[in-house]
mmCIF file of C-alpha atoms in Angstrom:
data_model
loop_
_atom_site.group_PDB
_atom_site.id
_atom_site.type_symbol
_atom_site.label_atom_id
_atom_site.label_comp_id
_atom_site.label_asym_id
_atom_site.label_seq_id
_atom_site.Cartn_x
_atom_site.Cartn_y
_atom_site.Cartn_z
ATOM 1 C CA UNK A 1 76.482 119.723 126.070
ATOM 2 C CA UNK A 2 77.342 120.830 122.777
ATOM 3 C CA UNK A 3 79.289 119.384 119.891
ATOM 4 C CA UNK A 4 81.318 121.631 118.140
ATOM 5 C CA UNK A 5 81.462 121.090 114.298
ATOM 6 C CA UNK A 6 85.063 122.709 113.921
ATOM 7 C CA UNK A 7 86.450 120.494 116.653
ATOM 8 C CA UNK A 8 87.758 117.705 114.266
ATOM 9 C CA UNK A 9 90.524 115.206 114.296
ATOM 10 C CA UNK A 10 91.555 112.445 112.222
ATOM 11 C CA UNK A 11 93.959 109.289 112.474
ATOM 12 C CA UNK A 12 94.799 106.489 110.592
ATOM 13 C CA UNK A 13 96.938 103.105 110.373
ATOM 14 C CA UNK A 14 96.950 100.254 108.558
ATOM 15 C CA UNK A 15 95.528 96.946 109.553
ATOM 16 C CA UNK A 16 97.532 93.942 109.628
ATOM 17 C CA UNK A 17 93.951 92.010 109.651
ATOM 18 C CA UNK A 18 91.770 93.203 107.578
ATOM 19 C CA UNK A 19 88.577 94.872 109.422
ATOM 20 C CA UNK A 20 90.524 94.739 112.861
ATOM 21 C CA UNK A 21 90.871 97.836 114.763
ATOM 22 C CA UNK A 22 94.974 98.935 114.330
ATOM 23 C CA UNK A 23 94.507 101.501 117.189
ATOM 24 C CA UNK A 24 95.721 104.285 115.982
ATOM 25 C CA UNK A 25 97.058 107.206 118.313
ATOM 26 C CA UNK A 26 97.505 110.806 117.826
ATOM 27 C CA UNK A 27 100.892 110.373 118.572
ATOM 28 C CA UNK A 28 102.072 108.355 115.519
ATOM 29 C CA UNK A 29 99.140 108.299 112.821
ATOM 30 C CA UNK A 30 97.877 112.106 113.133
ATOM 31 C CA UNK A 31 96.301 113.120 109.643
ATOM 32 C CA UNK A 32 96.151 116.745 108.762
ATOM 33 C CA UNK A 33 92.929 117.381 107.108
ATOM 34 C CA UNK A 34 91.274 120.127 105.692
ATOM 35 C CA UNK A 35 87.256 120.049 105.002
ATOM 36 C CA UNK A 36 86.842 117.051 106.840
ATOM 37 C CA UNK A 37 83.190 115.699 106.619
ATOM 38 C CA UNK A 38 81.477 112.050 107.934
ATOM 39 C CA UNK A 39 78.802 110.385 106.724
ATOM 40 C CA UNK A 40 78.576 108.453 109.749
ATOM 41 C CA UNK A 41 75.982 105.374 108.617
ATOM 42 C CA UNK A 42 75.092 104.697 105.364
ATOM 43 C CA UNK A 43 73.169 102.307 103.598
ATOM 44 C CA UNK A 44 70.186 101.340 102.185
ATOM 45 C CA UNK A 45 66.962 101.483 103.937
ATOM 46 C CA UNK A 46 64.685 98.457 103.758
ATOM 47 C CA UNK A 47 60.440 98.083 103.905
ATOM 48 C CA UNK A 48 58.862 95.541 104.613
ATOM 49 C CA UNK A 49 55.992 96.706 102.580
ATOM 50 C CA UNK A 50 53.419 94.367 104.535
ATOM 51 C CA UNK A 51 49.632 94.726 102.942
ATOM 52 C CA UNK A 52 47.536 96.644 105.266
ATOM 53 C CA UNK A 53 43.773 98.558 105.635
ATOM 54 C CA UNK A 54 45.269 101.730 105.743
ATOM 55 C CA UNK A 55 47.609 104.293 105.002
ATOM 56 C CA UNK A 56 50.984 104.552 106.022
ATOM 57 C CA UNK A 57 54.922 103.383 106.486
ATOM 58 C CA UNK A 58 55.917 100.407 107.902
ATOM 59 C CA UNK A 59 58.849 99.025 110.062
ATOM 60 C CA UNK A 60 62.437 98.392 108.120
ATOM 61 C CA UNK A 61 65.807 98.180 108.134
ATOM 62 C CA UNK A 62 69.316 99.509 107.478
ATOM 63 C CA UNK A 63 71.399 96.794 105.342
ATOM 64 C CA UNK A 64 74.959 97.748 103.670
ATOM 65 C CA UNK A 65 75.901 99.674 106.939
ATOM 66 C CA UNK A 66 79.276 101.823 106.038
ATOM 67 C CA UNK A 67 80.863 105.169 106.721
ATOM 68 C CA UNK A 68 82.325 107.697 104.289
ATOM 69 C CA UNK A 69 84.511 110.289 105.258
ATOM 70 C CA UNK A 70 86.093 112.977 102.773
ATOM 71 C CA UNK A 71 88.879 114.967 103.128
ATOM 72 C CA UNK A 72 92.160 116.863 101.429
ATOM 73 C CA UNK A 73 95.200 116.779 103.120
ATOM 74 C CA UNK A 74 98.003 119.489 101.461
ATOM 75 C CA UNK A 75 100.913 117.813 98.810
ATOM 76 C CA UNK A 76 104.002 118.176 100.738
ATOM 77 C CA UNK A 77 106.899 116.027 101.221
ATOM 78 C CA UNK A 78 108.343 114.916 104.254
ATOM 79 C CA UNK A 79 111.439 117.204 104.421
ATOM 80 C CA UNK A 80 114.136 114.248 104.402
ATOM 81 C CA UNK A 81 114.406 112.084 101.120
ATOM 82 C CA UNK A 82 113.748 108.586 101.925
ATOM 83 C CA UNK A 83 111.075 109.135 104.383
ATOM 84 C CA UNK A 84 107.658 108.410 103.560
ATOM 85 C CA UNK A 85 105.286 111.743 103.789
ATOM 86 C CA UNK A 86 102.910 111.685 106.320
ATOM 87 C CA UNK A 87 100.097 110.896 104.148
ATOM 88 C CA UNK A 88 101.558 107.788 102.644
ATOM 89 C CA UNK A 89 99.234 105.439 104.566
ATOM 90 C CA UNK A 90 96.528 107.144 102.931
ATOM 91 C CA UNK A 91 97.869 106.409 99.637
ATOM 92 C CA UNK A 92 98.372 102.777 100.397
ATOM 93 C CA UNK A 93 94.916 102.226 101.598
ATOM 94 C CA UNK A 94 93.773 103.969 97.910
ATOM 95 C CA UNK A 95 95.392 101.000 96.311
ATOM 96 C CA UNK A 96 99.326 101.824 95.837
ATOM 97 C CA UNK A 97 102.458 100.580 96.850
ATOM 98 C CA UNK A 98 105.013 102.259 98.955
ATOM 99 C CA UNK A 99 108.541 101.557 97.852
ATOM 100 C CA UNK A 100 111.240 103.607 99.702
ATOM 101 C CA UNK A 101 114.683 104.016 98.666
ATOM 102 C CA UNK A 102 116.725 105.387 101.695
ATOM 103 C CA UNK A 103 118.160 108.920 101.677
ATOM 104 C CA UNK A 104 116.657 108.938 98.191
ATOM 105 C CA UNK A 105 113.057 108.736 97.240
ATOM 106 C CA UNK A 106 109.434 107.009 98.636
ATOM 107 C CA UNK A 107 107.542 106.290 95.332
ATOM 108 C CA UNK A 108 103.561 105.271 95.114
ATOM 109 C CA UNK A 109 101.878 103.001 91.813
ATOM 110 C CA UNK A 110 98.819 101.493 91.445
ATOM 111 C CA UNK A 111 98.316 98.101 92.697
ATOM 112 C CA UNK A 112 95.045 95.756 91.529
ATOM 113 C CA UNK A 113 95.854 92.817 94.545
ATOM 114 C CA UNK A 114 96.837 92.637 98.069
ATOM 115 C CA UNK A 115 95.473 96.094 98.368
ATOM 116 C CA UNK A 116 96.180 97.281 102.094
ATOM 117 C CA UNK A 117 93.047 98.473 104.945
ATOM 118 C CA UNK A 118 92.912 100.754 107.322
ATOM 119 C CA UNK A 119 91.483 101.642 110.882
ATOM 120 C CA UNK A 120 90.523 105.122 110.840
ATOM 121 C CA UNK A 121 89.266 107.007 114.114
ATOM 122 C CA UNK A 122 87.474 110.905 113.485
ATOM 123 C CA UNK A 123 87.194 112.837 117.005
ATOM 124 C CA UNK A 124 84.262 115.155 116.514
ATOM 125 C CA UNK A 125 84.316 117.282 119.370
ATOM 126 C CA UNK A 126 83.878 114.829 122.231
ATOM 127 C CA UNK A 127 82.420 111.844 119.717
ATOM 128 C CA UNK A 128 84.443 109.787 118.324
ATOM 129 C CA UNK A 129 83.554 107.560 115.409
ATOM 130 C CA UNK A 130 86.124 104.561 114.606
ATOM 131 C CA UNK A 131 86.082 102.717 110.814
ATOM 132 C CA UNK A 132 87.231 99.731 110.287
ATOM 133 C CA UNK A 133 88.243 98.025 106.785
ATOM 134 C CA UNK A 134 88.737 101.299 105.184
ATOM 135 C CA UNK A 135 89.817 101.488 101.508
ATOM 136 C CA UNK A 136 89.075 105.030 99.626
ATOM 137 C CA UNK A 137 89.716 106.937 96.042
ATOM 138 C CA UNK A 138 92.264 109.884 95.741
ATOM 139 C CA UNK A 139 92.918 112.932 93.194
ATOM 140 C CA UNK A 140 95.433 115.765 93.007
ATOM 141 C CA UNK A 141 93.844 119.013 92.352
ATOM 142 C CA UNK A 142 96.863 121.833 91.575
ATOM 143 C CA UNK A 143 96.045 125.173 90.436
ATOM 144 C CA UNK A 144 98.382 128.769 90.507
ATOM 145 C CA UNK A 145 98.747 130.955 93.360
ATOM 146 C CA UNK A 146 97.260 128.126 95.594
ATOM 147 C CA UNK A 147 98.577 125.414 97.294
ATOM 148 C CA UNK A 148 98.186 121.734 95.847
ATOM 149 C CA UNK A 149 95.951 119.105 97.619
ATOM 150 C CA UNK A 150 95.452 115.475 97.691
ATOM 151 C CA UNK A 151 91.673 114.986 97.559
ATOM 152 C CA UNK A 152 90.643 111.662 99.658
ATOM 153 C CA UNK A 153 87.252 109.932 99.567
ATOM 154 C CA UNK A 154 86.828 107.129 102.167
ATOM 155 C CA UNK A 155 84.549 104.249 102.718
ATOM 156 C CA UNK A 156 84.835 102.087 106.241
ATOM 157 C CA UNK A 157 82.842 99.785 107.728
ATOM 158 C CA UNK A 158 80.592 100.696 110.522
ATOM 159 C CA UNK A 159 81.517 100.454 113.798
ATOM 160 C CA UNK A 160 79.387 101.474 117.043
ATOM 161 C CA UNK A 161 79.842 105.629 117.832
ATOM 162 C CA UNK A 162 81.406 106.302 121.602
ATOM 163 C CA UNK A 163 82.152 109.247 123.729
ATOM 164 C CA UNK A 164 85.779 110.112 122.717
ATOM 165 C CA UNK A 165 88.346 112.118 124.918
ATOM 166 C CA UNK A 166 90.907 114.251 123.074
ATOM 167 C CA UNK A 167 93.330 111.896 120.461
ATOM 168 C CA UNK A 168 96.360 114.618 121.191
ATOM 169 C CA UNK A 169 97.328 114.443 117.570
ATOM 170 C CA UNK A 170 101.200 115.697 117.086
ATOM 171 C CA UNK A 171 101.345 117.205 113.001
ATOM 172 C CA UNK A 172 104.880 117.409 113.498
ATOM 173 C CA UNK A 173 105.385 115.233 110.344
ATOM 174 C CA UNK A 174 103.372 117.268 108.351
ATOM 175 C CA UNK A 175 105.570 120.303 106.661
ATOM 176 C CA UNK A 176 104.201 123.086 104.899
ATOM 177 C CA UNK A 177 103.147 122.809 101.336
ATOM 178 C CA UNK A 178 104.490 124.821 98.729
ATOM 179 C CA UNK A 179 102.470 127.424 96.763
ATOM 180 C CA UNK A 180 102.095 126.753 92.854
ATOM 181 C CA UNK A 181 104.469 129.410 91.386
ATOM 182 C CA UNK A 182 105.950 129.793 88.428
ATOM 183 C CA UNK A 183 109.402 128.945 90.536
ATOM 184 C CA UNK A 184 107.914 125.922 92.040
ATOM 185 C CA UNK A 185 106.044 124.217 89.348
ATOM 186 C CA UNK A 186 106.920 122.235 86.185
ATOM 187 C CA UNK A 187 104.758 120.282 83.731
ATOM 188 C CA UNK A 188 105.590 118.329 80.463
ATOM 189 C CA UNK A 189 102.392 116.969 78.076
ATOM 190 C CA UNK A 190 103.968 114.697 75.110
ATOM 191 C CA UNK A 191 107.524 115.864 76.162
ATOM 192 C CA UNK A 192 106.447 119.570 75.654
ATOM 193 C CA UNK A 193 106.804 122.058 78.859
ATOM 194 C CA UNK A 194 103.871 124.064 79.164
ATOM 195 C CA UNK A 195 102.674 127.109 80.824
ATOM 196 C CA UNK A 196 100.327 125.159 83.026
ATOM 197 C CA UNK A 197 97.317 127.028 84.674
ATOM 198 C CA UNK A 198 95.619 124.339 86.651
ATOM 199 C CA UNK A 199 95.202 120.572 86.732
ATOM 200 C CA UNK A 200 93.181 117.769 88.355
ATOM 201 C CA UNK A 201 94.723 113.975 87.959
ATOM 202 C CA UNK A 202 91.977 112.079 89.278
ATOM 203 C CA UNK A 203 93.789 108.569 90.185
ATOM 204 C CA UNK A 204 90.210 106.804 89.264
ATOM 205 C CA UNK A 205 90.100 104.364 92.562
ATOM 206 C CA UNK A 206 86.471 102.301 91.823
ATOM 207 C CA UNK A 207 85.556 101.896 95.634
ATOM 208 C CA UNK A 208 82.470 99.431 96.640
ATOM 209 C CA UNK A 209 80.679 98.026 99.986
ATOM 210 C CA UNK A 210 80.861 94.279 99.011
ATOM 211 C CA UNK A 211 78.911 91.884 101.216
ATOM 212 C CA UNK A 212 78.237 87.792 100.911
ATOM 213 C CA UNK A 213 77.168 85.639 103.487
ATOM 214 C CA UNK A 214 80.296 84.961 105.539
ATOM 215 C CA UNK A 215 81.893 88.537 105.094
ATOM 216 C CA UNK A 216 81.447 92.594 104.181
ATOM 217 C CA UNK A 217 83.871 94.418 103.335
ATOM 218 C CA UNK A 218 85.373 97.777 101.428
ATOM 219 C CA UNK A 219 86.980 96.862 97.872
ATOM 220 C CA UNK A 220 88.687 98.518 95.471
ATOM 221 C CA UNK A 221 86.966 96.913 91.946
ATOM 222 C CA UNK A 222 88.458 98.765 89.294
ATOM 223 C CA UNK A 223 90.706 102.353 88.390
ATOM 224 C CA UNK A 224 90.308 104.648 85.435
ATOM 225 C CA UNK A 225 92.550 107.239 85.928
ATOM 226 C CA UNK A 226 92.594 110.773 83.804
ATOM 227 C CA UNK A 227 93.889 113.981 83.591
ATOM 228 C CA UNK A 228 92.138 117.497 83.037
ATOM 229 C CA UNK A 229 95.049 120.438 82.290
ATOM 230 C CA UNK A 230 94.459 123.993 81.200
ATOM 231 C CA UNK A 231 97.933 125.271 79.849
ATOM 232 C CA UNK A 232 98.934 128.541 77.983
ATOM 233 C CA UNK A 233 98.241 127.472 74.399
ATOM 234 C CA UNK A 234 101.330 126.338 72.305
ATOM 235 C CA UNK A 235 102.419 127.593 69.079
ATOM 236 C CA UNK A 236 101.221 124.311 66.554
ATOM 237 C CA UNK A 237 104.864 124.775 64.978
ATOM 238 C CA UNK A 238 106.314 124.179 68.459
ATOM 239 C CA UNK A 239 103.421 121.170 69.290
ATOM 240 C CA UNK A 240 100.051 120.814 67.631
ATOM 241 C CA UNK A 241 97.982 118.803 70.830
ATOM 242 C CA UNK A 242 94.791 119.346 68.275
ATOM 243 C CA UNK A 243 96.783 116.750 65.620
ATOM 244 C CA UNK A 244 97.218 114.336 69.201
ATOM 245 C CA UNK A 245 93.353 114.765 70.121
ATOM 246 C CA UNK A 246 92.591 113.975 66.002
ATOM 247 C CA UNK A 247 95.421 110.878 65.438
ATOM 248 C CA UNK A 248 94.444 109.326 68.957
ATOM 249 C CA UNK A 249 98.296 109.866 70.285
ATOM 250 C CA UNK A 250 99.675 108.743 73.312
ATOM 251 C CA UNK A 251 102.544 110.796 75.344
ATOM 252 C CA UNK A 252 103.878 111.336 78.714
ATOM 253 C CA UNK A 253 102.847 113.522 81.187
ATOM 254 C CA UNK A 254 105.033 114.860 84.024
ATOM 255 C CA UNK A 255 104.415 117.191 87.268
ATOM 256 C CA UNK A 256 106.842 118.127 89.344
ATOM 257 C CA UNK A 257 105.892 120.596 92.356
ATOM 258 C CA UNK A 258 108.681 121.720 94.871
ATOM 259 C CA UNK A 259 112.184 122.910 94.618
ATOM 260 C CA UNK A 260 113.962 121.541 97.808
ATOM 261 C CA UNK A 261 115.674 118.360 98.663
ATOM 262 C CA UNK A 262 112.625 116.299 100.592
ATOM 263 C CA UNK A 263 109.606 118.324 99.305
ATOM 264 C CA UNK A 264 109.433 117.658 95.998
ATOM 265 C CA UNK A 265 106.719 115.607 94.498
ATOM 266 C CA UNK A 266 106.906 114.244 90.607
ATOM 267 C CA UNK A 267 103.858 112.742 89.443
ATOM 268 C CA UNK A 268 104.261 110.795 85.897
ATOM 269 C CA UNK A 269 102.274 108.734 83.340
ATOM 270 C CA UNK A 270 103.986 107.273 80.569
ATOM 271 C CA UNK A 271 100.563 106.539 78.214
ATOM 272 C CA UNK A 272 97.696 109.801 78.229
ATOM 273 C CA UNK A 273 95.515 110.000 75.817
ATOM 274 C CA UNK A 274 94.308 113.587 75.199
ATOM 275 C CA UNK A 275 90.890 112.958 73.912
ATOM 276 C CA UNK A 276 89.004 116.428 74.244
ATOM 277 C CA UNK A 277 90.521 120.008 73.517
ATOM 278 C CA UNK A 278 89.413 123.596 73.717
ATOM 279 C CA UNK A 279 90.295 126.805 73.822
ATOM 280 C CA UNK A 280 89.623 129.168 76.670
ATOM 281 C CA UNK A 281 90.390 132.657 77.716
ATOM 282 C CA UNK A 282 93.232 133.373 80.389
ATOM 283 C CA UNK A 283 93.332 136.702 81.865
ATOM 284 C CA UNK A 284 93.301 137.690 77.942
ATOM 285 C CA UNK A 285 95.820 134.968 76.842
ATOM 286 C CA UNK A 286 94.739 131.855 75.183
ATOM 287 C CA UNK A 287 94.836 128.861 77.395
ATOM 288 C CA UNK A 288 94.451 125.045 75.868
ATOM 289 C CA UNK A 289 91.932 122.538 78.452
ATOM 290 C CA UNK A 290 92.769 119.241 77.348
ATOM 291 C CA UNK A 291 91.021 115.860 78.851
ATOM 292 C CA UNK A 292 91.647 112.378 78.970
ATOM 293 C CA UNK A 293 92.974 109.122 80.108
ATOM 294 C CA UNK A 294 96.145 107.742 82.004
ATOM 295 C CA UNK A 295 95.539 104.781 79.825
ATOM 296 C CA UNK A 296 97.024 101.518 81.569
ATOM 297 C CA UNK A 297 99.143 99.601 80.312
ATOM 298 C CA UNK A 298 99.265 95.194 79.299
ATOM 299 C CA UNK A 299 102.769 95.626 81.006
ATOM 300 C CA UNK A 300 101.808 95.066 84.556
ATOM 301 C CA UNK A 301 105.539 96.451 84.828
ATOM 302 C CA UNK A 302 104.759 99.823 83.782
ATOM 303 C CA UNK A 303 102.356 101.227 85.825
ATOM 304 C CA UNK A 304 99.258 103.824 85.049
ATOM 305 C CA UNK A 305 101.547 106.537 86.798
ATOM 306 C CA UNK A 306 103.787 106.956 89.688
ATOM 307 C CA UNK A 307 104.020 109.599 92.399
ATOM 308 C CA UNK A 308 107.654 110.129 94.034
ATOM 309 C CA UNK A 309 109.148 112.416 96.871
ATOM 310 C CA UNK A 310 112.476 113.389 96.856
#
C-alpha cells in the first residue's frame, strides 16, 4: 500500500513530565502547517573500525537518536483578545512565556529556565511518528503582498514509528491570516515609521540533543536573536540609519500586522543594533537592507522582544 507524501498532519501539547507522551488529539492540539517535513531518525553513525585482511565496512551503530521536523504555520491571531492563538504551544516549547490578560492580550518573551516540552505526533499518510521531549527554534518571515509566517524548526526525541489511523484534526482555532498591505502593516526602526518591504526576525533559539549517562534530552543552550529589514530608504534629514550603523546606536523596533480586534500581532524589541546597511533597488525606488541584533539586555526584566495578540 502506498504512502502518500501530501497526506500530513500534525499535533502538539505540552508535557507536564518532561519526555512523557501528553497524548495529544486532533481534537484539541491540531497544528496547521504548511511545508511540513520529518527527519524521522537522526544521529550519528558509529564504526567499529575493527582491523581486518581485507577490504570493506564493518558493523556500527546509531547513537544521538532524535527527530527533526520543520514547519511554518501562518501569523494570525485567535479572533478574541485574551485567547491564546492556536500556535502558542509552539511558542512555549521555543523557549517563551505565555502571559494572558483576559479580554485583552496573550503576550510571548524569551525565557532562559524552566523552558516547557512537548509531545508532538506527525500522521504521514497511515504512519504515524510520535516525539517526545520536543523543544525547537522559531522566526517570523513577513514580506508584501504575502501572508506572514512563523517559521518552526523542531528537535524530539525518538520514539518507535507505528501504523497510525486518521488524528481527525479540527483547525477551527486557526483563523485566516492577513495579507501584508500597506493597510495592514506598520513598522517603526529607532522610532522612525518606515516604508517596510520585507523582514525576517529570526528569534535565535540555540537548540541541542544533550545526552549523559542517566538522561537525553532536547535543550535550548543559548538565543541570539536579529533582525534583517529592507525599507524604502529615508531622507538622512528625516533619520540618517548610516550615522546608527557608524556610532553603534541602539533603538526600538516595532511590527504590528493586523487591523482587527483579536488578530493583531505587535512584535517589539527595545535594544537593535543595526550593524550592516545597504542600498538596494525597489521596483526603481531606493530601498535601505539593514542587519543586526535584538541585543539582550542585563535587565532580566526587559526582555530581548515580546510578541502580543490583541
Amino acid at each position: 500500500m502506498k504512502v502518500y507524501f501530501r497526506k500530513k498532519t500534525l499535533v502538539a501539547k505540552i508535557e507536564d513530565t518532561y519526555g512523557t507522551d501528553a497524548a495529544p488529539t486532533g481534537a484539541a492540539n491540531a497544528i496547521q502547517t504548511r511545508d511540513l517535513t520529518i527527519q524521522p531518525l537522526q544521529g550519528d553513525a558509529l564504526e567499529m573500525q575493527l582491523d581486518k585482511p581485507n577490504f570493506g565496512s564493518d558493523l556500527g551503530t546509531l547513537v544521538g537518536k532524535h527527530v527533526q521536523l520543520t514547519f511554518k504555520v501562518p501569523l494570525a491571531g485567535s479572533a478574541a483578545a485574551g485567547t491564546a492563538p492556536s500556535w502558542g504551544v509552539l511558542m512555549q516549547l521555543c523557549g517563551h512565556s505565555e502571559t494572558v490578560v483576559a479580554a485583552t492580550s496573550v503576550a510571548y518573551a524569551p525565557i532562559d529556565s524552566n523552558i516547557s516540552s512537548a509531545t508532538m505526533y506527525m500522521l504521514v499518510d497511515s504512519v504515524l511518528h510520535k516525539i517526545t521531549g520536543a523543544r525547537g527554534s522559531v522566526r517570523l518571515t513577513t514580506q508584501k503582498r504575502e501572508y506572514p509566517w512563523l517559521e518552526f524548526t523542531v528537535m524530539g526525541l525518538f520514539q518507535p514509528v507505528t501504523a497510525g489511523v486518521d488524528l481527525n484534526a479540527d483547525y477551527s482555532a486557526w483563523i485566516k491570516p492577513v495579507p501584508f498591505r500597506a493597510t495592514t502593516v506598520e513598522c517603526s526602526l529607532f522610532g522612525q515609521v518606515v516604508g517596510l518591504h520585507q523582514m525576517t526576525l529570526d528569534f535565535g533559539q540555540q537548540v541541542e540533543f544533550y545526552e549523559q549517562s542517566e538522561d537525553e534530552s532536547i535543550q535550548i543552550t543559548d538565543r541570539k536573536a536579529k533582525f534583517d529589514a529592507s525599507f524604502e530608504e529615508t531622507d538622512v534629514g528625516t533619520h540618517n540609519f548610516f550615522n546608527d550603523v557608524n556610532t553603534d546606536a541602539t533603538g526600538a523596533l516595532s511590527y504590528a500586522h493586523g487591523i482587527t480586534a483579536g488578530n493583531i500581532v505587535t512584535i517589539t524589541s527595545p535594544r537593535t543594533q543595526p550593524q550592516t546597511i545597504e542600498r538596494t533597488n525597489e521596483q526603481g525606488v531606493a530601498a535601505l537592507h539593514v542587519t543586526g541584533p535584538m541585543v539582550a539586555s542585563a535587565d532580566l526584566a526587559t526582555p530581548d522582544y515580546t510578541i502580543t495578540v490583541t
